[in-house]
Amino acid sequence: MKFQAIKGTRDILPPDSALWNRVEQTARDVFGTYGYSEIRTPIFEQTELFARSIGAETDVVAKEMYTFDDRDGDTVTLRPEATASVCRAYIEHGMHTLPGNVKLYNIGPMFRRERPQKGRYRQFFQIDAEVLGQSDAPAIDAEVIEMLLVFFERVGLRGATLSVNSIGDKNCRPKYVELLREELRKVKDSLGPDSQRRIETNPLRVLDSKLPEEQAIIETLPHIADYLCDDCRAHFAKLQAELKLREISYEINWRLVRGLDYYMRTTFEIIAPGLGSQNAVCGGGRYDGLVELLGGPPTKGIGFAIGTDRLILSLQDATKDAAPESALDVFIAWMGEKSYAPAVQLARQLRDAGYAVELPPEEMKFKKSIGLADKLGAKYALIIGEDEVASKQYSLKRLADGQQNKYSMADLLQHLHGARAS
Ligand code: ATP
Ligand code: MG
């Protein structure tokens, strides 16, 4: 029997894992400068938490959750997204008593039973950030978006575009949804089965349809912007002013609705190149009222989730022609029994100084050693034979051009340091 990773899951192998780490570390660094701290929530929660927050009629809850009965009869679900868990934790730990807005980020795997394809997996990863508190000022929304764009810039994502929309609140959205439903019923027969179903269950989601044959019809539907209440209209106008203040370019996409029920007012999405139809690398929006819905105090909230798998795919697509950079600094080519102990010590000293070092566990012939150093992509080979041990002068060979010099240990560190800095 041969084991394989389960469909829709995958292994992240070196050297890709290094890129993953860099991306996640960049998120930690950038989000930290905006006052966010990390929260780690459990991978599974009570099913009801997700059913209630995401909404029973959404695709995620209706057909994509990994739900199972626990041994004691509880029903639990592998988290399909992070916001519900963060809100649950916010309530559970009384975080509303903390000063100012509570800004949290969460990095980790999510689970949805979708049809696997490029950029769509059953276990996928998100970098998620949330702001919870008493204010719903549009400046918060704009700062969240600014932070996101700074992060994308810092990881080197090029050509990403931002779309924003307002989907109203509980005052104005129901009227719009009803109007939309009426309009959709008139054209029902021209729509596909998914959209036909959504006319009754979740008409906003029809706007999200990617089916080519539905596009012309959808374009004729009423726009929510024309039906926003005064407060929502003012909020959306202020958001745009705040984005302009930050020199953030965006487009308004009136069809941008999010797939989860808890969103209201601001919604946004970021599209990245090189991904085909799974091109949304980040979705987010405001969810005032979600904490209350889950039994907490009245709270405003906004957040986003970056699809890390897609972000990585896009970054790799952009750099696919570049030579991979090796992490290995020094390969120690030691020869002869007497060289082994100094080789172990040198390896330790170099590693202490922060260099990545490969020390062959068994003696190798010189040519084989250099050959392996080359194949591993080492920047240098440090050659230690009996002469070097006797003189305490070690030969450092730069593998790119074969240039070779002898150094004492202290000089060696200084030389490597200088080479790294330049
Ligand atoms: P999509 O429309 O692409 O299905 P979504 O609206 O379901 O996305 P959200 O629930 O808002 O996505 O999640 C935020 C981000 O997480 C998405 O923009 C995407 O980058 C990523 N994402 C969502 N589902 C998956 C998945 N199955 N595999 C990989 N990434 C995903
Ligand atoms: Mg989806």
PDB file of N, CA, C and O in Angstrom, residues 334-401:
ATOM      1  N   TRP A 334      36.307  18.629   4.641  1.00  0.00           N
ATOM      2  CA  TRP A 334      37.397  18.190   5.528  1.00  0.00           C
ATOM      3  C   TRP A 334      37.950  16.867   5.035  1.00  0.00           C
ATOM      4  O   TRP A 334      37.221  16.021   4.540  1.00  0.00           O
ATOM      5  N   MET A 335      39.250  16.734   5.178  1.00  0.00           N
ATOM      6  CA  MET A 335      39.918  15.515   4.711  1.00  0.00           C
ATOM      7  C   MET A 335      40.961  15.085   5.726  1.00  0.00           C
ATOM      8  O   MET A 335      41.746  15.910   6.192  1.00  0.00           O
ATOM      9  N   GLY A 336      40.941  13.815   6.047  1.00  0.00           N
ATOM     10  CA  GLY A 336      41.912  13.276   7.005  1.00  0.00           C
ATOM     11  C   GLY A 336      41.357  13.345   8.412  1.00  0.00           C
ATOM     12  O   GLY A 336      40.686  14.313   8.783  1.00  0.00           O
ATOM     13  N   GLU A 337      41.662  12.283   9.187  1.00  0.00           N
ATOM     14  CA  GLU A 337      41.101  12.145  10.528  1.00  0.00           C
ATOM     15  C   GLU A 337      41.376  13.371  11.400  1.00  0.00           C
ATOM     16  O   GLU A 337      40.519  13.808  12.161  1.00  0.00           O
ATOM     17  N   LYS A 338      42.589  13.947  11.252  1.00  0.00           N
ATOM     18  CA  LYS A 338      42.994  15.063  12.130  1.00  0.00           C
ATOM     19  C   LYS A 338      42.177  16.327  11.854  1.00  0.00           C
ATOM     20  O   LYS A 338      42.130  17.233  12.672  1.00  0.00           O
ATOM     21  N   SER A 339      41.590  16.378  10.674  1.00  0.00           N
ATOM     22  CA  SER A 339      40.819  17.580  10.319  1.00  0.00           C
ATOM     23  C   SER A 339      39.427  17.572  10.919  1.00  0.00           C
ATOM     24  O   SER A 339      38.770  18.622  10.955  1.00  0.00           O
ATOM     25  N   TYR A 340      38.993  16.402  11.348  1.00  0.00           N
ATOM     26  CA  TYR A 340      37.588  16.299  11.739  1.00  0.00           C
ATOM     27  C   TYR A 340      37.252  17.171  12.947  1.00  0.00           C
ATOM     28  O   TYR A 340      36.284  17.934  12.910  1.00  0.00           O
ATOM     29  N   ALA A 341      38.050  17.083  14.017  1.00  0.00           N
ATOM     30  CA  ALA A 341      37.732  17.865  15.227  1.00  0.00           C
ATOM     31  C   ALA A 341      37.738  19.371  14.939  1.00  0.00           C
ATOM     32  O   ALA A 341      36.762  20.064  15.286  1.00  0.00           O
ATOM     33  N   PRO A 342      38.761  19.921  14.271  1.00  0.00           N
ATOM     34  CA  PRO A 342      38.687  21.347  13.922  1.00  0.00           C
ATOM     35  C   PRO A 342      37.491  21.665  13.029  1.00  0.00           C
ATOM     36  O   PRO A 342      36.876  22.744  13.171  1.00  0.00           O
ATOM     37  N   ALA A 343      37.124  20.736  12.146  1.00  0.00           N
ATOM     38  CA  ALA A 343      35.963  20.983  11.272  1.00  0.00           C
ATOM     39  C   ALA A 343      34.694  21.133  12.101  1.00  0.00           C
ATOM     40  O   ALA A 343      33.879  22.030  11.854  1.00  0.00           O
ATOM     41  N   VAL A 344      34.529  20.263  13.097  1.00  0.00           N
ATOM     42  CA  VAL A 344      33.347  20.351  13.958  1.00  0.00           C
ATOM     43  C   VAL A 344      33.336  21.694  14.684  1.00  0.00           C
ATOM     44  O   VAL A 344      32.301  22.374  14.754  1.00  0.00           O
ATOM     45  N   GLN A 345      34.518  22.089  15.189  1.00  0.00           N
ATOM     46  CA  GLN A 345      34.580  23.367  15.926  1.00  0.00           C
ATOM     47  C   GLN A 345      34.309  24.563  15.015  1.00  0.00           C
ATOM     48  O   GLN A 345      33.570  25.487  15.374  1.00  0.00           O
ATOM     49  N   LEU A 346      34.896  24.518  13.838  1.00  0.00           N
ATOM     50  CA  LEU A 346      34.677  25.628  12.901  1.00  0.00           C
ATOM     51  C   LEU A 346      33.212  25.723  12.499  1.00  0.00           C
ATOM     52  O   LEU A 346      32.653  26.822  12.389  1.00  0.00           O
ATOM     53  N   ALA A 347      32.614  24.548  12.280  1.00  0.00           N
ATOM     54  CA  ALA A 347      31.193  24.544  11.902  1.00  0.00           C
ATOM     55  C   ALA A 347      30.378  25.233  12.989  1.00  0.00           C
ATOM     56  O   ALA A 347      29.516  26.080  12.712  1.00  0.00           O
ATOM     57  N   ARG A 348      30.688  24.894  14.232  1.00  0.00           N
ATOM     58  CA  ARG A 348      29.943  25.482  15.343  1.00  0.00           C
ATOM     59  C   ARG A 348      30.140  26.998  15.384  1.00  0.00           C
ATOM     60  O   ARG A 348      29.194  27.777  15.543  1.00  0.00           O
ATOM     61  N   GLN A 349      31.399  27.432  15.217  1.00  0.00           N
ATOM     62  CA  GLN A 349      31.669  28.875  15.291  1.00  0.00           C
ATOM     63  C   GLN A 349      30.971  29.639  14.170  1.00  0.00           C
ATOM     64  O   GLN A 349      30.414  30.711  14.384  1.00  0.00           O
ATOM     65  N   LEU A 350      31.013  29.050  12.977  1.00  0.00           N
ATOM     66  CA  LEU A 350      30.349  29.718  11.847  1.00  0.00           C
ATOM     67  C   LEU A 350      28.840  29.780  12.055  1.00  0.00           C
ATOM     68  O   LEU A 350      28.192  30.792  11.780  1.00  0.00           O
ATOM     69  N   ARG A 351      28.280  28.664  12.543  1.00  0.00           N
ATOM     70  CA  ARG A 351      26.825  28.659  12.775  1.00  0.00           C
ATOM     71  C   ARG A 351      26.459  29.660  13.871  1.00  0.00           C
ATOM     72  O   ARG A 351      25.432  30.346  13.774  1.00  0.00           O
ATOM     73  N   ASP A 352      27.294  29.729  14.914  1.00  0.00           N
ATOM     74  CA  ASP A 352      27.034  30.720  15.974  1.00  0.00           C
ATOM     75  C   ASP A 352      27.014  32.127  15.399  1.00  0.00           C
ATOM     76  O   ASP A 352      26.287  32.999  15.884  1.00  0.00           O
ATOM     77  N   ALA A 353      27.841  32.350  14.384  1.00  0.00           N
ATOM     78  CA  ALA A 353      27.884  33.679  13.769  1.00  0.00           C
ATOM     79  C   ALA A 353      26.744  33.878  12.766  1.00  0.00           C
ATOM     80  O   ALA A 353      26.658  34.912  12.115  1.00  0.00           O
ATOM     81  N   GLY A 354      25.897  32.849  12.612  1.00  0.00           N
ATOM     82  CA  GLY A 354      24.703  33.008  11.788  1.00  0.00           C
ATOM     83  C   GLY A 354      24.800  32.453  10.374  1.00  0.00           C
ATOM     84  O   GLY A 354      23.891  32.658   9.568  1.00  0.00           O
ATOM     85  N   TYR A 355      25.887  31.757  10.061  1.00  0.00           N
ATOM     86  CA  TYR A 355      26.016  31.203   8.714  1.00  0.00           C
ATOM     87  C   TYR A 355      25.411  29.802   8.642  1.00  0.00           C
ATOM     88  O   TYR A 355      25.484  29.042   9.609  1.00  0.00           O
ATOM     89  N   ALA A 356      24.835  29.491   7.483  1.00  0.00           N
ATOM     90  CA  ALA A 356      24.323  28.132   7.261  1.00  0.00           C
ATOM     91  C   ALA A 356      25.483  27.271   6.776  1.00  0.00           C
ATOM     92  O   ALA A 356      26.138  27.605   5.781  1.00  0.00           O
ATOM     93  N   VAL A 357      25.722  26.193   7.496  1.00  0.00           N
ATOM     94  CA  VAL A 357      26.920  25.387   7.263  1.00  0.00           C
ATOM     95  C   VAL A 357      26.548  23.930   7.059  1.00  0.00           C
ATOM     96  O   VAL A 357      25.693  23.403   7.769  1.00  0.00           O
ATOM     97  N   GLU A 358      27.167  23.303   6.088  1.00  0.00           N
ATOM     98  CA  GLU A 358      26.997  21.863   5.886  1.00  0.00           C
ATOM     99  C   GLU A 358      28.317  21.176   6.213  1.00  0.00           C
ATOM    100  O   GLU A 358      29.356  21.529   5.655  1.00  0.00           O
ATOM    101  N   LEU A 359      28.254  20.233   7.149  1.00  0.00           N
ATOM    102  CA  LEU A 359      29.458  19.499   7.567  1.00  0.00           C
ATOM    103  C   LEU A 359      29.245  18.034   7.236  1.00  0.00           C
ATOM    104  O   LEU A 359      28.387  17.388   7.849  1.00  0.00           O
ATOM    105  N   PRO A 360      29.964  17.493   6.261  1.00  0.00           N
ATOM    106  CA  PRO A 360      29.746  16.088   5.909  1.00  0.00           C
ATOM    107  C   PRO A 360      30.019  15.193   7.121  1.00  0.00           C
ATOM    108  O   PRO A 360      31.041  15.361   7.781  1.00  0.00           O
ATOM    109  N   PRO A 361      29.105  14.279   7.411  1.00  0.00           N
ATOM    110  CA  PRO A 361      29.254  13.431   8.595  1.00  0.00           C
ATOM    111  C   PRO A 361      30.332  12.357   8.417  1.00  0.00           C
ATOM    112  O   PRO A 361      30.795  11.785   9.397  1.00  0.00           O
ATOM    113  N   GLU A 362      30.693  12.105   7.174  1.00  0.00           N
ATOM    114  CA  GLU A 362      31.740  11.117   6.916  1.00  0.00           C
ATOM    115  C   GLU A 362      32.750  11.738   5.957  1.00  0.00           C
ATOM    116  O   GLU A 362      32.390  12.589   5.151  1.00  0.00           O
ATOM    117  N   GLU A 363      33.964  11.240   6.063  1.00  0.00           N
ATOM    118  CA  GLU A 363      35.005  11.809   5.217  1.00  0.00           C
ATOM    119  C   GLU A 363      34.688  11.584   3.737  1.00  0.00           C
ATOM    120  O   GLU A 363      34.141  10.543   3.365  1.00  0.00           O
ATOM    121  N   MET A 364      34.994  12.587   2.935  1.00  0.00           N
ATOM    122  CA  MET A 364      34.786  12.458   1.490  1.00  0.00           C
ATOM    123  C   MET A 364      36.072  12.834   0.776  1.00  0.00           C
ATOM    124  O   MET A 364      36.847  13.649   1.265  1.00  0.00           O
ATOM    125  N   LYS A 365      36.226  12.260  -0.416  1.00  0.00           N
ATOM    126  CA  LYS A 365      37.372  12.670  -1.244  1.00  0.00           C
ATOM    127  C   LYS A 365      37.188  14.129  -1.655  1.00  0.00           C
ATOM    128  O   LYS A 365      36.055  14.597  -1.814  1.00  0.00           O
ATOM    129  N   PHE A 366      38.296  14.843  -1.851  1.00  0.00           N
ATOM    130  CA  PHE A 366      38.238  16.278  -2.130  1.00  0.00           C
ATOM    131  C   PHE A 366      37.301  16.613  -3.292  1.00  0.00           C
ATOM    132  O   PHE A 366      36.412  17.463  -3.184  1.00  0.00           O
ATOM    133  N   LYS A 367      37.472  15.887  -4.409  1.00  0.00           N
ATOM    134  CA  LYS A 367      36.680  16.208  -5.606  1.00  0.00           C
ATOM    135  C   LYS A 367      35.185  16.006  -5.376  1.00  0.00           C
ATOM    136  O   LYS A 367      34.347  16.806  -5.798  1.00  0.00           O
ATOM    137  N   LYS A 368      34.876  14.914  -4.668  1.00  0.00           N
ATOM    138  CA  LYS A 368      33.485  14.599  -4.389  1.00  0.00           C
ATOM    139  C   LYS A 368      32.874  15.669  -3.474  1.00  0.00           C
ATOM    140  O   LYS A 368      31.723  16.076  -3.643  1.00  0.00           O
ATOM    141  N   SER A 369      33.695  16.083  -2.514  1.00  0.00           N
ATOM    142  CA  SER A 369      33.270  17.097  -1.558  1.00  0.00           C
ATOM    143  C   SER A 369      32.901  18.398  -2.275  1.00  0.00           C
ATOM    144  O   SER A 369      31.823  18.964  -2.056  1.00  0.00           O
ATOM    145  N   ILE A 370      33.804  18.852  -3.141  1.00  0.00           N
ATOM    146  CA  ILE A 370      33.563  20.099  -3.864  1.00  0.00           C
ATOM    147  C   ILE A 370      32.363  19.944  -4.804  1.00  0.00           C
ATOM    148  O   ILE A 370      31.539  20.848  -4.949  1.00  0.00           O
ATOM    149  N   GLY A 371      32.252  18.748  -5.396  1.00  0.00           N
ATOM    150  CA  GLY A 371      31.112  18.473  -6.283  1.00  0.00           C
ATOM    151  C   GLY A 371      29.795  18.585  -5.527  1.00  0.00           C
ATOM    152  O   GLY A 371      28.836  19.203  -6.003  1.00  0.00           O
ATOM    153  N   LEU A 372      29.752  18.025  -4.325  1.00  0.00           N
ATOM    154  CA  LEU A 372      28.523  18.070  -3.534  1.00  0.00           C
ATOM    155  C   LEU A 372      28.227  19.518  -3.096  1.00  0.00           C
ATOM    156  O   LEU A 372      27.073  19.967  -3.144  1.00  0.00           O
ATOM    157  N   ALA A 373      29.293  20.220  -2.696  1.00  0.00           N
ATOM    158  CA  ALA A 373      29.127  21.627  -2.285  1.00  0.00           C
ATOM    159  C   ALA A 373      28.466  22.420  -3.420  1.00  0.00           C
ATOM    160  O   ALA A 373      27.555  23.215  -3.199  1.00  0.00           O
ATOM    161  N   ASP A 374      28.928  22.154  -4.625  1.00  0.00           N
ATOM    162  CA  ASP A 374      28.389  22.801  -5.816  1.00  0.00           C
ATOM    163  C   ASP A 374      26.914  22.474  -6.011  1.00  0.00           C
ATOM    164  O   ASP A 374      26.080  23.349  -6.235  1.00  0.00           O
ATOM    165  N   LYS A 375      26.619  21.163  -5.932  1.00  0.00           N
ATOM    166  CA  LYS A 375      25.234  20.721  -6.160  1.00  0.00           C
ATOM    167  C   LYS A 375      24.294  21.290  -5.106  1.00  0.00           C
ATOM    168  O   LYS A 375      23.126  21.566  -5.381  1.00  0.00           O
ATOM    169  N   LEU A 376      24.786  21.437  -3.882  1.00  0.00           N
ATOM    170  CA  LEU A 376      23.933  21.976  -2.815  1.00  0.00           C
ATOM    171  C   LEU A 376      23.795  23.491  -2.927  1.00  0.00           C
ATOM    172  O   LEU A 376      23.033  24.101  -2.186  1.00  0.00           O
ATOM    173  N   GLY A 377      24.564  24.082  -3.840  1.00  0.00           N
ATOM    174  CA  GLY A 377      24.452  25.525  -4.046  1.00  0.00           C
ATOM    175  C   GLY A 377      25.185  26.337  -2.991  1.00  0.00           C
ATOM    176  O   GLY A 377      24.842  27.499  -2.757  1.00  0.00           O
ATOM    177  N   ALA A 378      26.203  25.729  -2.348  1.00  0.00           N
ATOM    178  CA  ALA A 378      26.944  26.461  -1.317  1.00  0.00           C
ATOM    179  C   ALA A 378      27.644  27.665  -1.936  1.00  0.00           C
ATOM    180  O   ALA A 378      28.096  27.610  -3.081  1.00  0.00           O
ATOM    181  N   LYS A 379      27.719  28.765  -1.171  1.00  0.00           N
ATOM    182  CA  LYS A 379      28.443  29.920  -1.685  1.00  0.00           C
ATOM    183  C   LYS A 379      29.951  29.679  -1.574  1.00  0.00           C
ATOM    184  O   LYS A 379      30.712  30.085  -2.440  1.00  0.00           O
ATOM    185  N   TYR A 380      30.368  29.012  -0.497  1.00  0.00           N
ATOM    186  CA  TYR A 380      31.800  28.770  -0.268  1.00  0.00           C
ATOM    187  C   TYR A 380      32.041  27.318   0.119  1.00  0.00           C
ATOM    188  O   TYR A 380      31.185  26.681   0.729  1.00  0.00           O
ATOM    189  N   ALA A 381      33.255  26.840  -0.195  1.00  0.00           N
ATOM    190  CA  ALA A 381      33.746  25.610   0.422  1.00  0.00           C
ATOM    191  C   ALA A 381      34.900  26.016   1.334  1.00  0.00           C
ATOM    192  O   ALA A 381      35.776  26.797   0.940  1.00  0.00           O
ATOM    193  N   LEU A 382      34.846  25.518   2.561  1.00  0.00           N
ATOM    194  CA  LEU A 382      35.950  25.769   3.488  1.00  0.00           C
ATOM    195  C   LEU A 382      36.777  24.488   3.523  1.00  0.00           C
ATOM    196  O   LEU A 382      36.278  23.434   3.942  1.00  0.00           O
ATOM    197  N   ILE A 383      38.010  24.598   3.053  1.00  0.00           N
ATOM    198  CA  ILE A 383      38.808  23.387   2.873  1.00  0.00           C
ATOM    199  C   ILE A 383      39.722  23.189   4.074  1.00  0.00           C
ATOM    200  O   ILE A 383      40.490  24.072   4.447  1.00  0.00           O
ATOM    201  N   ILE A 384      39.593  22.023   4.712  1.00  0.00           N
ATOM    202  CA  ILE A 384      40.399  21.723   5.899  1.00  0.00           C
ATOM    203  C   ILE A 384      41.101  20.385   5.682  1.00  0.00           C
ATOM    204  O   ILE A 384      40.482  19.319   5.757  1.00  0.00           O
ATOM    205  N   GLY A 385      42.375  20.490   5.359  1.00  0.00           N
ATOM    206  CA  GLY A 385      43.200  19.288   5.261  1.00  0.00           C
ATOM    207  C   GLY A 385      44.240  19.352   6.362  1.00  0.00           C
ATOM    208  O   GLY A 385      44.213  20.254   7.207  1.00  0.00           O
ATOM    209  N   GLU A 386      45.189  18.393   6.341  1.00  0.00           N
ATOM    210  CA  GLU A 386      46.155  18.370   7.448  1.00  0.00           C
ATOM    211  C   GLU A 386      47.032  19.612   7.481  1.00  0.00           C
ATOM    212  O   GLU A 386      47.348  20.115   8.559  1.00  0.00           O
ATOM    213  N   ASP A 387      47.387  20.167   6.312  1.00  0.00           N
ATOM    214  CA  ASP A 387      48.175  21.409   6.270  1.00  0.00           C
ATOM    215  C   ASP A 387      47.450  22.539   6.993  1.00  0.00           C
ATOM    216  O   ASP A 387      48.038  23.285   7.774  1.00  0.00           O
ATOM    217  N   GLU A 388      46.166  22.661   6.688  1.00  0.00           N
ATOM    218  CA  GLU A 388      45.370  23.749   7.277  1.00  0.00           C
ATOM    219  C   GLU A 388      45.294  23.588   8.793  1.00  0.00           C
ATOM    220  O   GLU A 388      45.379  24.567   9.526  1.00  0.00           O
ATOM    221  N   VAL A 389      45.145  22.337   9.239  1.00  0.00           N
ATOM    222  CA  VAL A 389      45.053  22.102  10.679  1.00  0.00           C
ATOM    223  C   VAL A 389      46.355  22.529  11.338  1.00  0.00           C
ATOM    224  O   VAL A 389      46.350  23.206  12.376  1.00  0.00           O
ATOM    225  N   ALA A 390      47.479  22.150  10.716  1.00  0.00           N
ATOM    226  CA  ALA A 390      48.786  22.470  11.293  1.00  0.00           C
ATOM    227  C   ALA A 390      49.011  23.980  11.332  1.00  0.00           C
ATOM    228  O   ALA A 390      49.466  24.529  12.333  1.00  0.00           O
ATOM    229  N   SER A 391      48.652  24.674  10.275  1.00  0.00           N
ATOM    230  CA  SER A 391      48.930  26.127  10.202  1.00  0.00           C
ATOM    231  C   SER A 391      47.802  26.981  10.761  1.00  0.00           C
ATOM    232  O   SER A 391      47.951  28.195  10.896  1.00  0.00           O
ATOM    233  N   LYS A 392      46.646  26.358  11.067  1.00  0.00           N
ATOM    234  CA  LYS A 392      45.441  27.091  11.504  1.00  0.00           C
ATOM    235  C   LYS A 392      45.052  28.191  10.499  1.00  0.00           C
ATOM    236  O   LYS A 392      44.498  29.229  10.857  1.00  0.00           O
ATOM    237  N   GLN A 393      45.393  27.957   9.263  1.00  0.00           N
ATOM    238  CA  GLN A 393      44.992  28.850   8.172  1.00  0.00           C
ATOM    239  C   GLN A 393      44.100  28.016   7.253  1.00  0.00           C
ATOM    240  O   GLN A 393      44.539  26.988   6.743  1.00  0.00           O
ATOM    241  N   TYR A 394      42.849  28.453   7.078  1.00  0.00           N
ATOM    242  CA  TYR A 394      41.881  27.623   6.345  1.00  0.00           C
ATOM    243  C   TYR A 394      41.614  28.216   4.967  1.00  0.00           C
ATOM    244  O   TYR A 394      41.520  29.430   4.815  1.00  0.00           O
ATOM    245  N   SER A 395      41.467  27.323   3.995  1.00  0.00           N
ATOM    246  CA  SER A 395      41.263  27.802   2.623  1.00  0.00           C
ATOM    247  C   SER A 395      39.775  27.984   2.352  1.00  0.00           C
ATOM    248  O   SER A 395      38.998  27.042   2.508  1.00  0.00           O
ATOM    249  N   LEU A 396      39.433  29.188   1.944  1.00  0.00           N
ATOM    250  CA  LEU A 396      38.031  29.470   1.614  1.00  0.00           C
ATOM    251  C   LEU A 396      37.923  29.635   0.108  1.00  0.00           C
ATOM    252  O   LEU A 396      38.564  30.505  -0.477  1.00  0.00           O
ATOM    253  N   LYS A 397      37.106  28.776  -0.515  1.00  0.00           N
ATOM    254  CA  LYS A 397      36.984  28.810  -1.968  1.00  0.00           C
ATOM    255  C   LYS A 397      35.597  29.342  -2.316  1.00  0.00           C
ATOM    256  O   LYS A 397      34.574  28.776  -1.874  1.00  0.00           O
ATOM    257  N   ARG A 398      35.561  30.435  -3.082  1.00  0.00           N
ATOM    258  CA  ARG A 398      34.276  30.952  -3.527  1.00  0.00           C
ATOM    259  C   ARG A 398      33.852  30.151  -4.749  1.00  0.00           C
ATOM    260  O   ARG A 398      34.529  30.162  -5.785  1.00  0.00           O
ATOM    261  N   LEU A 399      32.731  29.443  -4.641  1.00  0.00           N
ATOM    262  CA  LEU A 399      32.413  28.450  -5.672  1.00  0.00           C
ATOM    263  C   LEU A 399      31.973  29.086  -6.988  1.00  0.00           C
ATOM    264  O   LEU A 399      32.130  28.485  -8.043  1.00  0.00           O
ATOM    265  N   ALA A 400      31.442  30.285  -6.931  1.00  0.00           N
ATOM    266  CA  ALA A 400      30.982  30.925  -8.167  1.00  0.00           C
ATOM    267  C   ALA A 400      32.138  31.125  -9.147  1.00  0.00           C
ATOM    268  O   ALA A 400      31.973  30.913 -10.355  1.00  0.00           O
ATOM    269  N   ASP A 401      33.322  31.517  -8.647  1.00  0.00           N
ATOM    270  CA  ASP A 401      34.423  31.791  -9.576  1.00  0.00           C
ATOM    271  C   ASP A 401      35.722  31.069  -9.197  1.00  0.00           C
ATOM    272  O   ASP A 401      36.767  31.279  -9.828  1.00  0.00           O
TER     273      ASP A 401
END
